[in-house]
CSV table of C-alpha atoms in Angstrom, one decimal:
chain,number,residue,atom,x,y,z
A,1,UNK,CA,-6.5,13.1,-3.5
A,2,UNK,CA,-9.5,12.1,-1.3
A,3,UNK,CA,-9.6,8.7,0.5
A,4,UNK,CA,-12.6,6.7,1.5
A,5,UNK,CA,-13.2,3.6,3.7
A,6,UNK,CA,-13.4,0.5,1.5
A,7,UNK,CA,-16.4,-0.9,3.3
A,8,UNK,CA,-15.9,-3.6,5.9
A,9,UNK,CA,-12.3,-4.1,4.9
A,10,UNK,CA,-11.6,-0.8,6.7
A,11,UNK,CA,-8.9,0.0,4.2
A,12,UNK,CA,-8.7,3.7,3.4
A,13,UNK,CA,-8.4,3.8,-0.4
A,14,UNK,CA,-7.8,6.7,-2.7
A,15,UNK,CA,-10.9,7.6,-4.7
A,16,UNK,CA,-9.0,6.6,-7.9
A,17,UNK,CA,-7.3,3.2,-8.2
A,18,UNK,CA,-4.7,2.2,-10.8
A,19,UNK,CA,-5.6,-0.8,-12.9
A,20,UNK,CA,-2.6,-2.2,-14.6
A,21,UNK,CA,-4.1,-4.1,-17.6
A,22,UNK,CA,-3.2,-1.4,-20.2
A,23,UNK,CA,0.4,-0.6,-19.1
A,24,UNK,CA,1.7,-3.9,-20.4
A,25,UNK,CA,3.8,-2.6,-23.3
A,26,UNK,CA,7.0,-3.0,-21.4
A,27,UNK,CA,8.2,-3.3,-17.8
A,28,UNK,CA,9.8,0.1,-18.0
A,29,UNK,CA,6.5,1.7,-19.1
A,30,UNK,CA,4.7,-0.1,-16.3
A,31,UNK,CA,7.2,1.1,-13.7
A,32,UNK,CA,7.0,4.7,-14.8
A,33,UNK,CA,3.2,4.6,-14.8
A,34,UNK,CA,3.0,3.1,-11.3
A,35,UNK,CA,5.5,5.6,-10.0
A,36,UNK,CA,3.4,8.4,-11.5
A,37,UNK,CA,0.1,7.3,-9.9
A,38,UNK,CA,1.7,6.8,-6.5
A,39,UNK,CA,3.3,10.3,-6.7
A,40,UNK,CA,-0.2,11.6,-7.3
A,41,UNK,CA,-1.6,10.0,-4.1
A,42,UNK,CA,-3.1,6.8,-5.5
A,43,UNK,CA,-2.5,4.0,-2.9
A,44,UNK,CA,-4.4,1.1,-4.6
A,45,UNK,CA,-2.9,-1.0,-7.4
A,46,UNK,CA,-5.0,-3.6,-9.2
A,47,UNK,CA,-3.8,-6.5,-11.4
A,48,UNK,CA,-5.1,-10.0,-12.3
A,49,UNK,CA,-3.9,-13.4,-13.2
A,50,UNK,CA,-5.3,-12.9,-16.7
A,51,UNK,CA,-3.6,-9.6,-17.5
A,52,UNK,CA,-0.6,-10.9,-19.4
A,53,UNK,CA,2.6,-10.1,-17.6
A,54,UNK,CA,1.0,-7.5,-15.3
A,55,UNK,CA,1.5,-9.5,-12.0
A,56,UNK,CA,5.1,-10.2,-13.0
A,57,UNK,CA,5.8,-6.6,-13.9
A,58,UNK,CA,4.2,-5.3,-10.7
A,59,UNK,CA,6.1,-7.8,-8.6
A,60,UNK,CA,9.4,-6.6,-10.0
A,61,UNK,CA,8.3,-2.9,-9.4
A,62,UNK,CA,7.4,-3.7,-5.8
A,63,UNK,CA,10.6,-5.5,-5.2
A,64,UNK,CA,12.7,-2.6,-6.6
A,65,UNK,CA,11.0,-0.3,-4.1
A,66,UNK,CA,8.6,2.6,-4.4
A,67,UNK,CA,8.3,6.0,-2.6
A,68,UNK,CA,5.8,4.6,0.0
A,69,UNK,CA,6.1,1.8,2.4
A,70,UNK,CA,4.4,-1.5,1.6
A,71,UNK,CA,2.0,-1.1,4.5
A,72,UNK,CA,0.7,2.1,2.9
A,73,UNK,CA,0.1,0.6,-0.5
A,74,UNK,CA,-2.8,-1.7,-1.2
A,75,UNK,CA,-2.5,-4.5,-3.8
A,76,UNK,CA,-5.4,-6.3,-5.3
A,77,UNK,CA,-5.1,-9.2,-7.7
A,78,UNK,CA,-8.0,-11.1,-9.4
A,79,UNK,CA,-8.3,-14.9,-10.1
A,80,UNK,CA,-11.1,-16.5,-12.0
A,81,UNK,CA,-13.7,-18.7,-10.3
A,82,UNK,CA,-13.2,-22.5,-10.6
A,83,UNK,CA,-15.0,-25.6,-9.2
A,84,UNK,CA,-11.6,-27.0,-8.2
A,85,UNK,CA,-10.2,-25.9,-4.8
A,86,UNK,CA,-6.8,-27.4,-5.6
A,87,UNK,CA,-6.6,-25.5,-8.8
A,88,UNK,CA,-7.5,-22.2,-7.0
A,89,UNK,CA,-4.9,-23.0,-4.4
A,90,UNK,CA,-2.3,-23.3,-7.2
A,91,UNK,CA,-3.4,-20.1,-8.8
A,92,UNK,CA,-3.1,-18.2,-5.5
A,93,UNK,CA,0.4,-19.6,-5.1
A,94,UNK,CA,1.3,-18.5,-8.7
A,95,UNK,CA,0.0,-15.0,-8.2
A,96,UNK,CA,1.8,-14.4,-4.9
A,97,UNK,CA,5.0,-15.8,-6.5
A,98,UNK,CA,4.7,-13.5,-9.6
A,99,UNK,CA,3.9,-10.5,-7.3
A,100,UNK,CA,6.8,-11.5,-5.0
A,101,UNK,CA,4.6,-10.9,-2.0
A,102,UNK,CA,3.8,-12.9,1.2
A,103,UNK,CA,0.3,-11.6,1.0
A,104,UNK,CA,-2.1,-9.5,-1.0
A,105,UNK,CA,-4.4,-6.9,0.6
A,106,UNK,CA,-7.3,-8.0,-1.6
A,107,UNK,CA,-8.2,-10.9,-3.7
A,108,UNK,CA,-11.2,-10.6,-6.1
A,109,UNK,CA,-12.8,-13.7,-7.6
A,110,UNK,CA,-12.5,-12.4,-11.2
A,111,UNK,CA,-15.7,-12.6,-13.2
A,112,UNK,CA,-18.6,-14.1,-11.3
A,113,UNK,CA,-20.6,-13.6,-14.5
A,114,UNK,CA,-22.9,-16.6,-14.8
A,115,UNK,CA,-25.1,-18.8,-12.6
A,116,UNK,CA,-22.5,-21.6,-13.0
A,117,UNK,CA,-19.8,-19.4,-11.6
A,118,UNK,CA,-22.0,-18.5,-8.7
A,119,UNK,CA,-22.6,-22.2,-8.0
A,120,UNK,CA,-18.8,-22.8,-8.0
A,121,UNK,CA,-18.5,-20.1,-5.4
A,122,UNK,CA,-21.2,-21.6,-3.2
A,123,UNK,CA,-19.9,-25.1,-3.4
A,124,UNK,CA,-18.2,-26.4,-0.3
A,125,UNK,CA,-15.5,-28.0,-2.4
A,126,UNK,CA,-15.1,-25.1,-4.9
A,127,UNK,CA,-12.7,-22.2,-5.1
A,128,UNK,CA,-13.8,-20.5,-1.9
A,129,UNK,CA,-12.4,-23.4,0.2
A,130,UNK,CA,-8.9,-22.5,-1.1
A,131,UNK,CA,-9.5,-18.8,-0.7
A,132,UNK,CA,-10.7,-19.1,2.9
A,133,UNK,CA,-7.7,-21.3,3.7
A,134,UNK,CA,-5.3,-18.7,2.3
A,135,UNK,CA,-7.2,-16.0,4.4
A,136,UNK,CA,-6.6,-18.1,7.5
A,137,UNK,CA,-2.9,-18.4,6.7
A,138,UNK,CA,-2.7,-14.6,6.3
A,139,UNK,CA,-1.8,-14.8,2.6
A,140,UNK,CA,-5.0,-12.9,1.6
A,141,UNK,CA,-6.3,-10.1,3.8
A,142,UNK,CA,-9.7,-9.3,2.2
A,143,UNK,CA,-11.9,-11.1,-0.4
A,144,UNK,CA,-14.3,-9.7,-2.9
A,145,UNK,CA,-15.4,-10.3,-6.5
A,146,UNK,CA,-15.6,-8.6,-9.9
A,147,UNK,CA,-18.5,-9.1,-12.2
A,148,UNK,CA,-19.8,-8.5,-15.7
A,149,UNK,CA,-22.8,-10.6,-15.0
A,150,UNK,CA,-26.6,-10.0,-15.0
A,151,UNK,CA,-28.1,-8.1,-12.1
A,152,UNK,CA,-29.6,-11.4,-10.8
A,153,UNK,CA,-26.1,-13.0,-10.7
A,154,UNK,CA,-24.6,-10.0,-9.0
A,155,UNK,CA,-27.2,-9.8,-6.3
A,156,UNK,CA,-26.9,-13.5,-5.7
A,157,UNK,CA,-23.1,-13.2,-5.2
A,158,UNK,CA,-23.6,-10.3,-2.8
A,159,UNK,CA,-26.2,-12.3,-0.8
A,160,UNK,CA,-23.7,-15.1,-0.2
A,161,UNK,CA,-22.1,-12.8,2.4
A,162,UNK,CA,-18.7,-14.3,1.4
A,163,UNK,CA,-17.4,-11.0,0.1
A,164,UNK,CA,-16.1,-7.7,1.6
A,165,UNK,CA,-16.0,-5.7,-1.7
A,166,UNK,CA,-17.3,-5.7,-5.3
A,167,UNK,CA,-15.9,-4.5,-8.6
A,168,UNK,CA,-18.7,-3.7,-11.1
A,169,UNK,CA,-19.9,-1.5,-14.0
A,170,UNK,CA,-22.0,1.5,-13.0
A,171,UNK,CA,-22.0,4.9,-14.7
A,172,UNK,CA,-24.3,7.7,-15.7
A,173,UNK,CA,-24.9,6.1,-19.1
A,174,UNK,CA,-25.4,2.6,-17.5
A,175,UNK,CA,-27.3,2.5,-14.2
A,176,UNK,CA,-28.7,-1.1,-14.5
A,177,UNK,CA,-26.6,-2.2,-11.5
A,178,UNK,CA,-28.1,0.5,-9.2
A,179,UNK,CA,-29.7,-2.3,-7.1
A,180,UNK,CA,-26.3,-4.0,-6.6
A,181,UNK,CA,-24.8,-0.7,-5.5
A,182,UNK,CA,-27.6,-0.3,-2.9
A,183,UNK,CA,-27.4,-3.9,-1.6
A,184,UNK,CA,-23.6,-3.8,-1.4
A,185,UNK,CA,-23.8,-0.6,0.6
A,186,UNK,CA,-26.3,-2.1,2.9
A,187,UNK,CA,-23.9,-5.0,3.6
A,188,UNK,CA,-21.0,-2.5,4.1
A,189,UNK,CA,-19.1,-3.7,1.1
A,190,UNK,CA,-16.4,-1.7,-0.5
A,191,UNK,CA,-17.5,-0.6,-4.0
A,192,UNK,CA,-15.0,-0.3,-6.8
A,193,UNK,CA,-16.3,1.0,-10.2
A,194,UNK,CA,-14.7,-0.7,-13.3
A,195,UNK,CA,-13.6,1.4,-16.3
A,196,UNK,CA,-15.5,4.7,-15.8
A,197,UNK,CA,-13.8,6.3,-18.8
A,198,UNK,CA,-13.8,3.5,-21.4
A,199,UNK,CA,-16.8,1.2,-20.7
A,200,UNK,CA,-18.8,4.3,-19.6
A,201,UNK,CA,-18.8,5.5,-23.2
A,202,UNK,CA,-15.2,6.1,-24.4
A,203,UNK,CA,-15.6,9.4,-22.7
A,204,UNK,CA,-12.0,10.4,-23.3
A,205,UNK,CA,-12.8,10.9,-27.0
A,206,UNK,CA,-16.4,12.3,-26.9
A,207,UNK,CA,-18.4,13.3,-30.0
A,208,UNK,CA,-19.1,17.0,-30.4
A,209,UNK,CA,-22.8,16.6,-29.6
A,210,UNK,CA,-22.0,15.1,-26.2
A,211,UNK,CA,-19.4,17.7,-25.5
A,212,UNK,CA,-21.9,20.5,-26.2
A,213,UNK,CA,-24.6,19.0,-24.0
A,214,UNK,CA,-22.1,18.6,-21.1
A,215,UNK,CA,-20.5,22.1,-21.4
A,216,UNK,CA,-19.0,23.7,-19.4
A,217,UNK,CA,-17.9,20.2,-18.2
A,218,UNK,CA,-16.3,17.5,-20.2
A,219,UNK,CA,-18.3,14.3,-20.5
A,220,UNK,CA,-15.6,12.4,-18.7
A,221,UNK,CA,-15.4,15.0,-15.9
A,222,UNK,CA,-19.2,14.8,-15.5
A,223,UNK,CA,-19.3,11.0,-15.3
A,224,UNK,CA,-16.5,11.1,-12.7
A,225,UNK,CA,-18.5,13.6,-10.7
A,226,UNK,CA,-21.6,11.5,-11.0
A,227,UNK,CA,-19.7,8.7,-9.3
A,228,UNK,CA,-17.6,10.7,-6.8
A,229,UNK,CA,-20.6,12.5,-5.5
A,230,UNK,CA,-22.1,9.2,-4.4
A,231,UNK,CA,-20.8,8.4,-0.9
A,232,UNK,CA,-21.5,4.7,-1.3
A,233,UNK,CA,-18.8,4.4,-3.9
A,234,UNK,CA,-15.3,4.0,-2.6
A,235,UNK,CA,-13.0,4.1,-5.7
A,236,UNK,CA,-12.9,4.4,-9.5
A,237,UNK,CA,-10.6,2.5,-11.7
A,238,UNK,CA,-8.2,4.3,-14.1
A,239,UNK,CA,-6.2,2.1,-16.5
A,240,UNK,CA,-3.5,4.4,-17.8
A,241,UNK,CA,-1.4,3.0,-20.7
A,242,UNK,CA,1.4,5.4,-19.8
A,243,UNK,CA,2.2,8.1,-17.3
A,244,UNK,CA,0.6,10.9,-19.4
A,245,UNK,CA,-2.8,9.3,-19.0
A,246,UNK,CA,-2.8,9.8,-15.3
A,247,UNK,CA,-3.3,13.6,-15.4
A,248,UNK,CA,-6.9,14.0,-16.6
A,249,UNK,CA,-8.8,11.8,-14.1
A,250,UNK,CA,-6.8,13.1,-11.2
A,251,UNK,CA,-7.8,16.6,-11.9
A,252,UNK,CA,-11.1,15.8,-10.1
A,253,UNK,CA,-9.6,13.6,-7.4
A,254,UNK,CA,-10.3,16.2,-4.7
A,255,UNK,CA,-13.9,16.8,-5.8
A,256,UNK,CA,-16.1,14.3,-4.1
A,257,UNK,CA,-18.8,16.8,-2.8
A,258,UNK,CA,-22.5,16.7,-3.8
A,259,UNK,CA,-23.3,17.7,-7.4
A,260,UNK,CA,-23.4,21.4,-8.0
A,261,UNK,CA,-26.5,23.1,-9.5
A,262,UNK,CA,-24.5,23.5,-12.8
A,263,UNK,CA,-23.7,19.8,-12.8
A,264,UNK,CA,-27.3,18.9,-12.1
A,265,UNK,CA,-28.4,21.2,-15.0
A,266,UNK,CA,-26.0,19.4,-17.3
A,267,UNK,CA,-27.5,16.0,-16.4
A,268,UNK,CA,-30.9,17.4,-17.0
A,269,UNK,CA,-29.9,18.6,-20.5
A,270,UNK,CA,-28.7,15.1,-21.3
A,271,UNK,CA,-31.9,13.5,-20.2
A,272,UNK,CA,-34.1,16.0,-22.0
A,273,UNK,CA,-32.1,15.6,-25.2
A,274,UNK,CA,-32.3,11.8,-25.0
A,275,UNK,CA,-36.1,12.0,-24.7
A,276,UNK,CA,-36.4,14.5,-27.6
A,277,UNK,CA,-34.0,12.7,-29.9
A,278,UNK,CA,-35.5,9.2,-29.5
A,279,UNK,CA,-39.2,10.1,-29.0
A,280,UNK,CA,-41.3,6.9,-29.0
A,281,UNK,CA,-38.4,4.7,-30.0
A,282,UNK,CA,-36.6,5.2,-26.6
A,283,UNK,CA,-35.8,2.0,-24.8
A,284,UNK,CA,-36.2,2.7,-21.0
A,285,UNK,CA,-34.0,-0.2,-20.0
A,286,UNK,CA,-36.6,-1.9,-18.0
A,287,UNK,CA,-35.4,-5.4,-19.1
A,288,UNK,CA,-39.1,-6.7,-19.3
A,289,UNK,CA,-38.4,-7.9,-22.8
A,290,UNK,CA,-36.1,-10.7,-21.6
A,291,UNK,CA,-35.5,-13.6,-21.9
A,292,UNK,CA,-35.1,-13.7,-25.6
A,293,UNK,CA,-35.3,-17.2,-27.2
A,294,UNK,CA,-32.3,-16.3,-29.4
A,295,UNK,CA,-30.3,-15.0,-26.4
A,296,UNK,CA,-30.2,-11.4,-27.8
A,297,UNK,CA,-29.3,-9.0,-25.0
A,298,UNK,CA,-32.1,-6.8,-26.2
A,299,UNK,CA,-31.8,-4.0,-23.6
A,300,UNK,CA,-28.0,-3.7,-24.1
A,301,UNK,CA,-28.4,-3.6,-27.9
A,302,UNK,CA,-31.0,-0.9,-27.6
A,303,UNK,CA,-29.0,1.1,-25.0
A,304,UNK,CA,-26.2,1.3,-27.6
A,305,UNK,CA,-28.8,2.5,-30.1
A,306,UNK,CA,-30.1,5.1,-27.6
A,307,UNK,CA,-26.6,6.5,-27.1
A,308,UNK,CA,-25.7,6.5,-30.8
A,309,UNK,CA,-28.9,8.3,-31.9
A,310,UNK,CA,-29.2,10.8,-29.0
A,311,UNK,CA,-25.5,11.7,-28.4
A,312,UNK,CA,-23.8,10.6,-31.6
A,313,UNK,CA,-21.9,8.0,-29.6
A,314,UNK,CA,-21.7,5.7,-32.6
A,315,UNK,CA,-18.0,4.9,-32.1
A,316,UNK,CA,-18.6,3.7,-28.6
A,317,UNK,CA,-21.7,1.8,-29.8
A,318,UNK,CA,-19.7,0.0,-32.5
A,319,UNK,CA,-16.9,-0.8,-30.1
A,320,UNK,CA,-19.3,-2.5,-27.7
A,321,UNK,CA,-21.7,-4.0,-30.3
A,322,UNK,CA,-18.8,-5.8,-31.9
A,323,UNK,CA,-18.1,-7.6,-28.6
A,324,UNK,CA,-21.3,-9.5,-28.9
A,325,UNK,CA,-20.6,-13.2,-29.8
A,326,UNK,CA,-16.8,-12.5,-29.4
A,327,UNK,CA,-16.3,-12.2,-25.6
A,328,UNK,CA,-18.2,-15.1,-24.1
A,329,UNK,CA,-19.6,-14.6,-20.6
A,330,UNK,CA,-17.8,-11.2,-20.3
A,331,UNK,CA,-20.3,-9.7,-22.7
A,332,UNK,CA,-23.5,-11.6,-22.9
A,333,UNK,CA,-25.8,-12.1,-25.9
A,334,UNK,CA,-25.8,-12.2,-29.6
A,335,UNK,CA,-26.2,-9.5,-32.2
A,336,UNK,CA,-29.5,-8.0,-33.2
A,337,UNK,CA,-29.5,-9.7,-36.7
A,338,UNK,CA,-30.2,-13.0,-34.9
A,339,UNK,CA,-33.8,-11.9,-34.3
A,340,UNK,CA,-36.3,-14.3,-35.9
A,341,UNK,CA,-39.2,-11.9,-35.3
A,342,UNK,CA,-40.9,-14.5,-33.1
A,343,UNK,CA,-42.7,-11.6,-31.3
A,344,UNK,CA,-42.3,-13.0,-27.7
A,345,UNK,CA,-40.8,-9.7,-26.5
A,346,UNK,CA,-43.5,-7.4,-27.9
A,347,UNK,CA,-46.3,-7.9,-25.4
A,348,UNK,CA,-43.8,-7.5,-22.5
A,349,UNK,CA,-42.5,-4.1,-23.6
A,350,UNK,CA,-44.3,-1.3,-21.7
A,351,UNK,CA,-43.3,1.3,-24.3
A,352,UNK,CA,-44.8,-1.0,-27.1
A,353,UNK,CA,-41.6,-0.7,-29.1
A,354,UNK,CA,-41.2,-2.5,-32.4
A,355,UNK,CA,-38.3,-4.4,-31.0
A,356,UNK,CA,-37.4,-6.5,-34.1
A,357,UNK,CA,-37.2,-3.4,-36.2
A,358,UNK,CA,-35.1,-1.6,-33.7
A,359,UNK,CA,-32.7,-4.6,-33.4
A,360,UNK,CA,-32.3,-4.6,-37.2
A,361,UNK,CA,-31.7,-0.9,-37.3
A,362,UNK,CA,-29.1,-1.2,-34.5
A,363,UNK,CA,-27.3,-3.9,-36.3
A,364,UNK,CA,-27.1,-1.9,-39.5
A,365,UNK,CA,-25.8,1.1,-37.6
A,366,UNK,CA,-23.3,-0.5,-35.4
A,367,UNK,CA,-22.1,-3.8,-36.8
A,368,UNK,CA,-18.5,-4.1,-37.9
A,369,UNK,CA,-15.4,-6.2,-37.6
A,370,UNK,CA,-15.3,-8.5,-34.5
A,371,UNK,CA,-13.4,-7.4,-31.4
A,372,UNK,CA,-11.9,-9.3,-28.6
A,373,UNK,CA,-11.2,-8.3,-25.0
A,374,UNK,CA,-7.7,-6.8,-24.7
A,375,UNK,CA,-6.5,-9.6,-22.5
A,376,UNK,CA,-8.9,-12.4,-23.8
């Protein structure tokens, strides 16, 4: 296991962190999973107020004792933004009580996803007043935020200078947040990558086309290496549902060097195949088409189409596409069939894509039964 400095917090975190959202089946399963990750050298455990009984289970596990002292184990919990400082104060008390801790090493404001959330954070009477009071009391050591928001919201939150770390989406197949990675690094923030196996493309169950293009590496291994080779990134989340799911990601936990020539060649194959498979229908993810008057998240819809057509990642595309209209601010936008063919996006597209037709095609390919967030 490698360890990296978590930005200005100066915590030395393992390059993989254990998120506890998925090991909720039972307290016994959660305990076995936590014990396994700690035995493998992971020293950072992450939970959240919204993760069912996760805080409660983790609190009982910590109270029962683990194989490492408390001061060598870093605990993060996450609490949503709110305009009410008193409510945030109560939520902080609730989390510490469930965790059975006098303090948490890190608190993340959970889901600064909209301009409204950002305004609550900036308000003198909002949630940060309670957070800063808890910091002064020693009940919170370090403060950051997690986000599923637009790049504009993310950059705005970073620029407040309230935060020491950030949890965000960024993978080989989704590099929209590159500017946020750069700005966070400039401000010496710790950078925590959310869900680099699942949200990155369900890479633990890749389609044969993708496996062939990535060979001799697995797609998941290649994405982990894409992230671990970037010295700006501190740690990657794994969310094991049970102890057995810990093994695969940790097989690369000691490989944080620069990309090898073979790895670079694999990424080059992926890019070439994408261009060849999509031709003139490729969306370059420039986001110039927005805003859409119907609130369709056009670039994300077409990104899922790119992946489905180029790499046969239709299962992932369906999984994510079905989140539209079912996950609120956690997954912005409506489905492609909401397009009224108004044509506002067309002159803004540098590729001159027939966006309404591509939206319709994506909907036909990827629409299915609605899905909800696991803990929504």
